[in-house]
PDB file of C-alpha atoms in Angstrom:
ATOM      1  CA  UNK A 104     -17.266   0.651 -12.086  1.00 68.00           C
ATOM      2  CA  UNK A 105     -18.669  -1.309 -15.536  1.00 73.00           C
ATOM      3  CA  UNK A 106     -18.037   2.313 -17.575  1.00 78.00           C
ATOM      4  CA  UNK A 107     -14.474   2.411 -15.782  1.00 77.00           C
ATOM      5  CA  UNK A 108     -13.561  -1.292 -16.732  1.00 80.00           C
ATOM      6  CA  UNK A 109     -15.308  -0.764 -20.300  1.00 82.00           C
ATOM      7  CA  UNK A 110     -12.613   2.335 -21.039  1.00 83.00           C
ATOM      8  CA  UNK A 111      -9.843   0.096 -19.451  1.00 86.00           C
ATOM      9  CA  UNK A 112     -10.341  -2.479 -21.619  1.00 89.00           C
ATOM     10  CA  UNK A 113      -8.977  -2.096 -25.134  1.00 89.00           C
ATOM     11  CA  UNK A 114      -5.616  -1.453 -23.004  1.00 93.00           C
ATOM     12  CA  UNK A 115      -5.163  -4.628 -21.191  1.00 95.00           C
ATOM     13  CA  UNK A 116      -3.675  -7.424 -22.477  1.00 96.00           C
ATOM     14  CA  UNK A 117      -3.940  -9.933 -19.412  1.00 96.00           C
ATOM     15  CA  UNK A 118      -5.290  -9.134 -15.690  1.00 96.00           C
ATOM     16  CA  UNK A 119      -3.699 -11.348 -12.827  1.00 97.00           C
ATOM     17  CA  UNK A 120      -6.026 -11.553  -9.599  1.00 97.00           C
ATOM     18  CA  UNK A 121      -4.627 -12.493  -5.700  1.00 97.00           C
ATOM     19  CA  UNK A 122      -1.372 -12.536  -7.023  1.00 97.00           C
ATOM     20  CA  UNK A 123       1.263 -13.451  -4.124  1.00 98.00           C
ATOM     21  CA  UNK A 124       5.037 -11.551  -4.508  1.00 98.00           C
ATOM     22  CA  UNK A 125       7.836 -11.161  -3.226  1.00 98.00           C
ATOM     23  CA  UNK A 126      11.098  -9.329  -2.764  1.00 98.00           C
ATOM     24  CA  UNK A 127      14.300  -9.582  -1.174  1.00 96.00           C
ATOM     25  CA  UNK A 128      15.494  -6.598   0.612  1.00 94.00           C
ATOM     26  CA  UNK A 129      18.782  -8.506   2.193  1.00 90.00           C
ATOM     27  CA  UNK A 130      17.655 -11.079   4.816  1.00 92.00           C
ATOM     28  CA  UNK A 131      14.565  -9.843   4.901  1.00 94.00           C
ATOM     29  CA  UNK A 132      11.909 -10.624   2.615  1.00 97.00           C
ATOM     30  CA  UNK A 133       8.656  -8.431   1.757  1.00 97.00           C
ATOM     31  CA  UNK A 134       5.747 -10.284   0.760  1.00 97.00           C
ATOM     32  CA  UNK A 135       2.202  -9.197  -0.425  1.00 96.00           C
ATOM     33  CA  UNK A 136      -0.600 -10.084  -2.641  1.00 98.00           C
ATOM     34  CA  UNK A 137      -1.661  -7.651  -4.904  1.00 98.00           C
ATOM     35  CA  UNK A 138      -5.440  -7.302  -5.529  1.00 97.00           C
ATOM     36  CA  UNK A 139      -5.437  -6.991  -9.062  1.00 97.00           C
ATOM     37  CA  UNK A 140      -2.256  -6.784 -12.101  1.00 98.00           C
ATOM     38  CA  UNK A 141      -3.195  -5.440 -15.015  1.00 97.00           C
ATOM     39  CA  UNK A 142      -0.646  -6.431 -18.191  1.00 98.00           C
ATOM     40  CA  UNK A 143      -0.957  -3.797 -20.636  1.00 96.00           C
ATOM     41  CA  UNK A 144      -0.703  -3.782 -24.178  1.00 96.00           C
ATOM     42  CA  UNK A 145       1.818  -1.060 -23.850  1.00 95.00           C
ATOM     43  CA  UNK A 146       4.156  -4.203 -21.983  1.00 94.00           C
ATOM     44  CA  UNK A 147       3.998  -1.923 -18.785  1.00 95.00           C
ATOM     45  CA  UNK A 148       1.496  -2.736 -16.011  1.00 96.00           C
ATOM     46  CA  UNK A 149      -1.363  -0.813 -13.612  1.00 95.00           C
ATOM     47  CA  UNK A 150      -1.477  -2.553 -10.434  1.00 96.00           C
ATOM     48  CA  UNK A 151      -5.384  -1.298  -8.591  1.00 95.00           C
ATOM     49  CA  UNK A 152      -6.500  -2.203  -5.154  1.00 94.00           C
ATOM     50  CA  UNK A 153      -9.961  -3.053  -4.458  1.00 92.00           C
ATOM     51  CA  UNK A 154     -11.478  -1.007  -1.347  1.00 88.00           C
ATOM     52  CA  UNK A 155     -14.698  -1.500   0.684  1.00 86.00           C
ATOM     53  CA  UNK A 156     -14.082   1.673   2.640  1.00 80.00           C
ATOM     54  CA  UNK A 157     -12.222   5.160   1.493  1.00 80.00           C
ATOM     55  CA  UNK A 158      -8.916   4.678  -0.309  1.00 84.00           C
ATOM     56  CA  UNK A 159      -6.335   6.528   1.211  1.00 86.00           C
ATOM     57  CA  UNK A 160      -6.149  10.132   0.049  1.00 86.00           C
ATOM     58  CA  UNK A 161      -3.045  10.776  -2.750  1.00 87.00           C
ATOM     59  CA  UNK A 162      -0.955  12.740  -0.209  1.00 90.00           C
ATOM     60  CA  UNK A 163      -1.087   9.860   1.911  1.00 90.00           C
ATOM     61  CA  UNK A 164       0.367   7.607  -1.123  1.00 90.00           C
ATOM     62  CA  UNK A 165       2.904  10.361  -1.979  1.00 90.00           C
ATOM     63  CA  UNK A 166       4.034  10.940   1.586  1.00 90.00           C
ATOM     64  CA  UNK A 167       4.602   6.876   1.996  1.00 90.00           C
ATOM     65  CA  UNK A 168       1.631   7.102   4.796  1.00 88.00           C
ATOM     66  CA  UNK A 169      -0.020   4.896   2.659  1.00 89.00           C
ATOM     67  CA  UNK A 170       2.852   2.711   1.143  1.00 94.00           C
ATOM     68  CA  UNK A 171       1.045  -0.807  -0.347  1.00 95.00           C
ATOM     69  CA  UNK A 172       0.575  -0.177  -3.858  1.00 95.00           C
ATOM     70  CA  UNK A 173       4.333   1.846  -4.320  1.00 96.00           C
ATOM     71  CA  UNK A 174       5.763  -1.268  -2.334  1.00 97.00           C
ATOM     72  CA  UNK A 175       3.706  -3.301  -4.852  1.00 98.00           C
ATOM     73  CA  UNK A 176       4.894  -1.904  -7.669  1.00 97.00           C
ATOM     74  CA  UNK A 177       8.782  -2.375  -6.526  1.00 98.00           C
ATOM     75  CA  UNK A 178       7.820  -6.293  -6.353  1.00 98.00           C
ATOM     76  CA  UNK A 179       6.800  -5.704  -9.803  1.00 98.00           C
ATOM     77  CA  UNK A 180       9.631  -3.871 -11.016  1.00 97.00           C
ATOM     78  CA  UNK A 181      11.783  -6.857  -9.724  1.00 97.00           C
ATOM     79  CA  UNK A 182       9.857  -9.469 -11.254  1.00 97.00           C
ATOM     80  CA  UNK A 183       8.636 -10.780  -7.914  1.00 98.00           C
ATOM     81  CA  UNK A 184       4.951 -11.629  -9.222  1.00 97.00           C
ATOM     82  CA  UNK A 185       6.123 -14.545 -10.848  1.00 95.00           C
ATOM     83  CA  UNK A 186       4.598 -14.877 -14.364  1.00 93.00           C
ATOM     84  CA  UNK A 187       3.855 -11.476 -14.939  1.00 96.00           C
ATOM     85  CA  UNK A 188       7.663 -10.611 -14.908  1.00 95.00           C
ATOM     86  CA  UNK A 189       9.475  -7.751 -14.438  1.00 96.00           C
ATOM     87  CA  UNK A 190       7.819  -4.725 -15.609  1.00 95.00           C
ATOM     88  CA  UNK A 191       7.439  -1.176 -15.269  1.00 95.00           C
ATOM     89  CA  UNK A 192       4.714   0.136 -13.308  1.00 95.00           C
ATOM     90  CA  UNK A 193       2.573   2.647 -15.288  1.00 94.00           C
ATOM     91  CA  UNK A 194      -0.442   3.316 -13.336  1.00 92.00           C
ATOM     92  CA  UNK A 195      -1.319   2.761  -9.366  1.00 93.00           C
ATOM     93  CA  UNK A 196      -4.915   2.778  -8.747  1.00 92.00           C
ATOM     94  CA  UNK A 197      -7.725   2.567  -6.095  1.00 90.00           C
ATOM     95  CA  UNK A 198     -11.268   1.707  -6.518  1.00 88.00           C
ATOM     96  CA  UNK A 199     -13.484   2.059  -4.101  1.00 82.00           C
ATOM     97  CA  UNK A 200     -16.544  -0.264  -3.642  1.00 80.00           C
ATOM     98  CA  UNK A 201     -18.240   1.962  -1.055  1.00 71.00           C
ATOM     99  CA  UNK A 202     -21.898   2.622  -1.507  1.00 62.00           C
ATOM    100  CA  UNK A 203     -21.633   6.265  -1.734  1.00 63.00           C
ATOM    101  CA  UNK A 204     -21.610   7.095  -5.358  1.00 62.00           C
ATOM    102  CA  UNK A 205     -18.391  10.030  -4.987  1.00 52.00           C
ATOM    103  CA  UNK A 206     -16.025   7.432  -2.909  1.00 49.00           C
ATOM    104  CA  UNK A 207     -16.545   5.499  -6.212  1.00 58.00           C
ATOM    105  CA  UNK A 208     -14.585   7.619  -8.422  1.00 66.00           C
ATOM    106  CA  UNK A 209     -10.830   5.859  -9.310  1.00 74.00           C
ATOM    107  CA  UNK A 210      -8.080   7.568  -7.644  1.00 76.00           C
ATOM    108  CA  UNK A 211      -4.865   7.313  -9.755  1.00 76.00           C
ATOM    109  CA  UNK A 212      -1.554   7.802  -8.292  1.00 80.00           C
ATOM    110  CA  UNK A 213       1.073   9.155 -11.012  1.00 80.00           C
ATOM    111  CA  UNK A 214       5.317   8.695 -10.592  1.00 88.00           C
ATOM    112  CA  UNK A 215       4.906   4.693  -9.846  1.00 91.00           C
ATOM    113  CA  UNK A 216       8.513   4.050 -10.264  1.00 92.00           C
ATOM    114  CA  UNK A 217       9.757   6.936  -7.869  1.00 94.00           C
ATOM    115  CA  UNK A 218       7.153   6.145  -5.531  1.00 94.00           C
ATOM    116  CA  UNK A 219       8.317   2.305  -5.651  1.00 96.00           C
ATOM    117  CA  UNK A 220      11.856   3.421  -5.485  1.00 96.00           C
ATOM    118  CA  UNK A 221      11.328   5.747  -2.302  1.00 96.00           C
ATOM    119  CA  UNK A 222       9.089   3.396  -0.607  1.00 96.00           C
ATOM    120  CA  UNK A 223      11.798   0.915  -0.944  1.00 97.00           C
ATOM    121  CA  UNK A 224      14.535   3.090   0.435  1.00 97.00           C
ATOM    122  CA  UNK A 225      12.606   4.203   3.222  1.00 95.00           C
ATOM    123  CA  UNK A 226      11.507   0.225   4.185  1.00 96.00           C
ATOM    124  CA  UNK A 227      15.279  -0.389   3.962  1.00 96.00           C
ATOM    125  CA  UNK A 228      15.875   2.277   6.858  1.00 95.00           C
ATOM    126  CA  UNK A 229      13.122   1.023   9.023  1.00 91.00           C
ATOM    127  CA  UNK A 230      14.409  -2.489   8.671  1.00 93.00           C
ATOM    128  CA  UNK A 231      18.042  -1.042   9.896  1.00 94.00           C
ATOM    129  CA  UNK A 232      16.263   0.628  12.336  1.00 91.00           C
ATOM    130  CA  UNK A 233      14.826  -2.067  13.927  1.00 89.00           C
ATOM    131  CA  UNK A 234      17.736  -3.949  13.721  1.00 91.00           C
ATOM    132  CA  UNK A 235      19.341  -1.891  16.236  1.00 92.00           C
ATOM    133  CA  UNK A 236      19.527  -3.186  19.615  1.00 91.00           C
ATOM    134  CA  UNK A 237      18.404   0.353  21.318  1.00 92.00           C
ATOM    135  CA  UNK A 238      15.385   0.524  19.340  1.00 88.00           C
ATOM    136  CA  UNK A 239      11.965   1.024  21.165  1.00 82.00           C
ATOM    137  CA  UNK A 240       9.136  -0.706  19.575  1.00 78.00           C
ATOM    138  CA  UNK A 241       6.357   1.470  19.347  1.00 76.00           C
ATOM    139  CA  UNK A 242       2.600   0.562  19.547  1.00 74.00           C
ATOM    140  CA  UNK A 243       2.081   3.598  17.155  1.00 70.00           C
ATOM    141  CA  UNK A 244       5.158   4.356  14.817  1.00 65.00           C
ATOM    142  CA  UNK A 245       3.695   7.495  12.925  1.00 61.00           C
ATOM    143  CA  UNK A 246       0.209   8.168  14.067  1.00 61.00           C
ATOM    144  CA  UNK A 247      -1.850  10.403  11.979  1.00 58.00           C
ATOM    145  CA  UNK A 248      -5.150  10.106  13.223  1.00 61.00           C
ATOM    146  CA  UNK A 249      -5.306   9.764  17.221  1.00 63.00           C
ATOM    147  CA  UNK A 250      -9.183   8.054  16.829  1.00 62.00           C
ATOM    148  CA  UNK A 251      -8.105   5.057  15.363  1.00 65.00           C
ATOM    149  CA  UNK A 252      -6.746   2.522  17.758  1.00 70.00           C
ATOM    150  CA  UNK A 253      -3.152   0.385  17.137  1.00 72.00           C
ATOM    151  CA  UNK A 254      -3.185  -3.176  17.094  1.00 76.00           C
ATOM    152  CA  UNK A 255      -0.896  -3.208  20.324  1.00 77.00           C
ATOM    153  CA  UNK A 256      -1.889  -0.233  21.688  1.00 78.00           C
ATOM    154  CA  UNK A 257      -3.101  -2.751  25.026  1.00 78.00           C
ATOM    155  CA  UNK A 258       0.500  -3.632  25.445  1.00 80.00           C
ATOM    156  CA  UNK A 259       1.499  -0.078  25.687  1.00 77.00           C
ATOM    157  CA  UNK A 260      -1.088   1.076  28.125  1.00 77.00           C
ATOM    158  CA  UNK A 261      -1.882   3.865  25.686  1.00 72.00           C
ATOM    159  CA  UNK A 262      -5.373   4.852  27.727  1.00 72.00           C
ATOM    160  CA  UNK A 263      -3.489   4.412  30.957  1.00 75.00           C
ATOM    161  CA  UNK A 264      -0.965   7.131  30.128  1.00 71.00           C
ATOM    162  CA  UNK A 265      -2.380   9.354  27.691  1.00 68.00           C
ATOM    163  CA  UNK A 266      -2.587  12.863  28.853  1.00 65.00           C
ATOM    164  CA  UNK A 267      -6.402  13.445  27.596  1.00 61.00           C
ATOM    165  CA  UNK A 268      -7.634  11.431  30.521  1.00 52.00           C
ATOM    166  CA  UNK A 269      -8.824   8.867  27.931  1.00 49.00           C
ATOM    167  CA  UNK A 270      -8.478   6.064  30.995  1.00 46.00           C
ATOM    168  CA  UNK A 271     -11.038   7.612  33.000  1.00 47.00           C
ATOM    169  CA  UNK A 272     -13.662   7.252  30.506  1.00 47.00           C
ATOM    170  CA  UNK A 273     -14.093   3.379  30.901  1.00 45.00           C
TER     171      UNK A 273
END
């Protein structure tokens, strides 16, 4: 981490920490905080997110699975980090705090601005989705790993009616 921050360095002109944003997708408002905004000298901006456990893999980022750092960066495009301004995004980064010396390694996520623009587009149809009347609300809306529990999984009897027998077991 110290070698990774020492190479960083000569690059960054400011570095903004907890920063709260915002944007305005018509009534509805997105907020976040980012970890960490770095100002670069180059006027563009890396935006990195601090992880105790695994950062999600690339494909996950690229596929929207993963979606906080593009969404992040479409705040920032829009000048919704206050201060910092509008500004383009050049680098999206994870950095793992994990003990285990190879979940340490940065992961850098190129194509920040089509990512932003894509995660964007796609929040904009789930936000029309819900608004629909008809629309079930799901306690998982795009499982990819079964073994991890939702947060409202209880309300939808999940162990009660999955096929696997998972009900029996308690």
């Amino acid at each position: 981490f110290i070698d990774f921050e020492r190479g960083r360095r000569a690059a960054i002109a400011t570095s903004h920490l907890e920063i709260k944003g915002t944007l305005a997708i018509g009534a509805f408002t997105l907020s976040g905080i980012a970890d960490r905004i770095d100002v670069l000298t180059s006027g563009g901006a890396a935006i990195l997110d601090y992880k105790t456990g695994a950062a999600p893999s690339k494909k996950q980022v690229e596929n929207l699975m993963s979606p906080q750092l593009p969404l992040e960066a479409a705040i920032l495009a829009s000048g919704g980090f206050g201060d910092i301004g509008s500004r383009a995004t050049e680098a999206l980064l994870y950095l793992s705090l994990a003990s285990e010396k190879s979940a340490r390694t940065p992961r850098l996520i190129d194509g920040a601005a089509e990512l932003a623009k894509e995660a964007v587009d796609a929040l904009q149809r789930r936000i029309a989705w819900f608004a629909e009347e008809n629309t079930p609300y799901r306690s998982r809306v795009r499982p990819y790993r079964a073994d991890i529990a939702g947060d409202y999984d209880h309300l939808a009897r999940v162990r009660e009616w999955s096929p696997s027998g998972w009900a029996e077991e308690e």
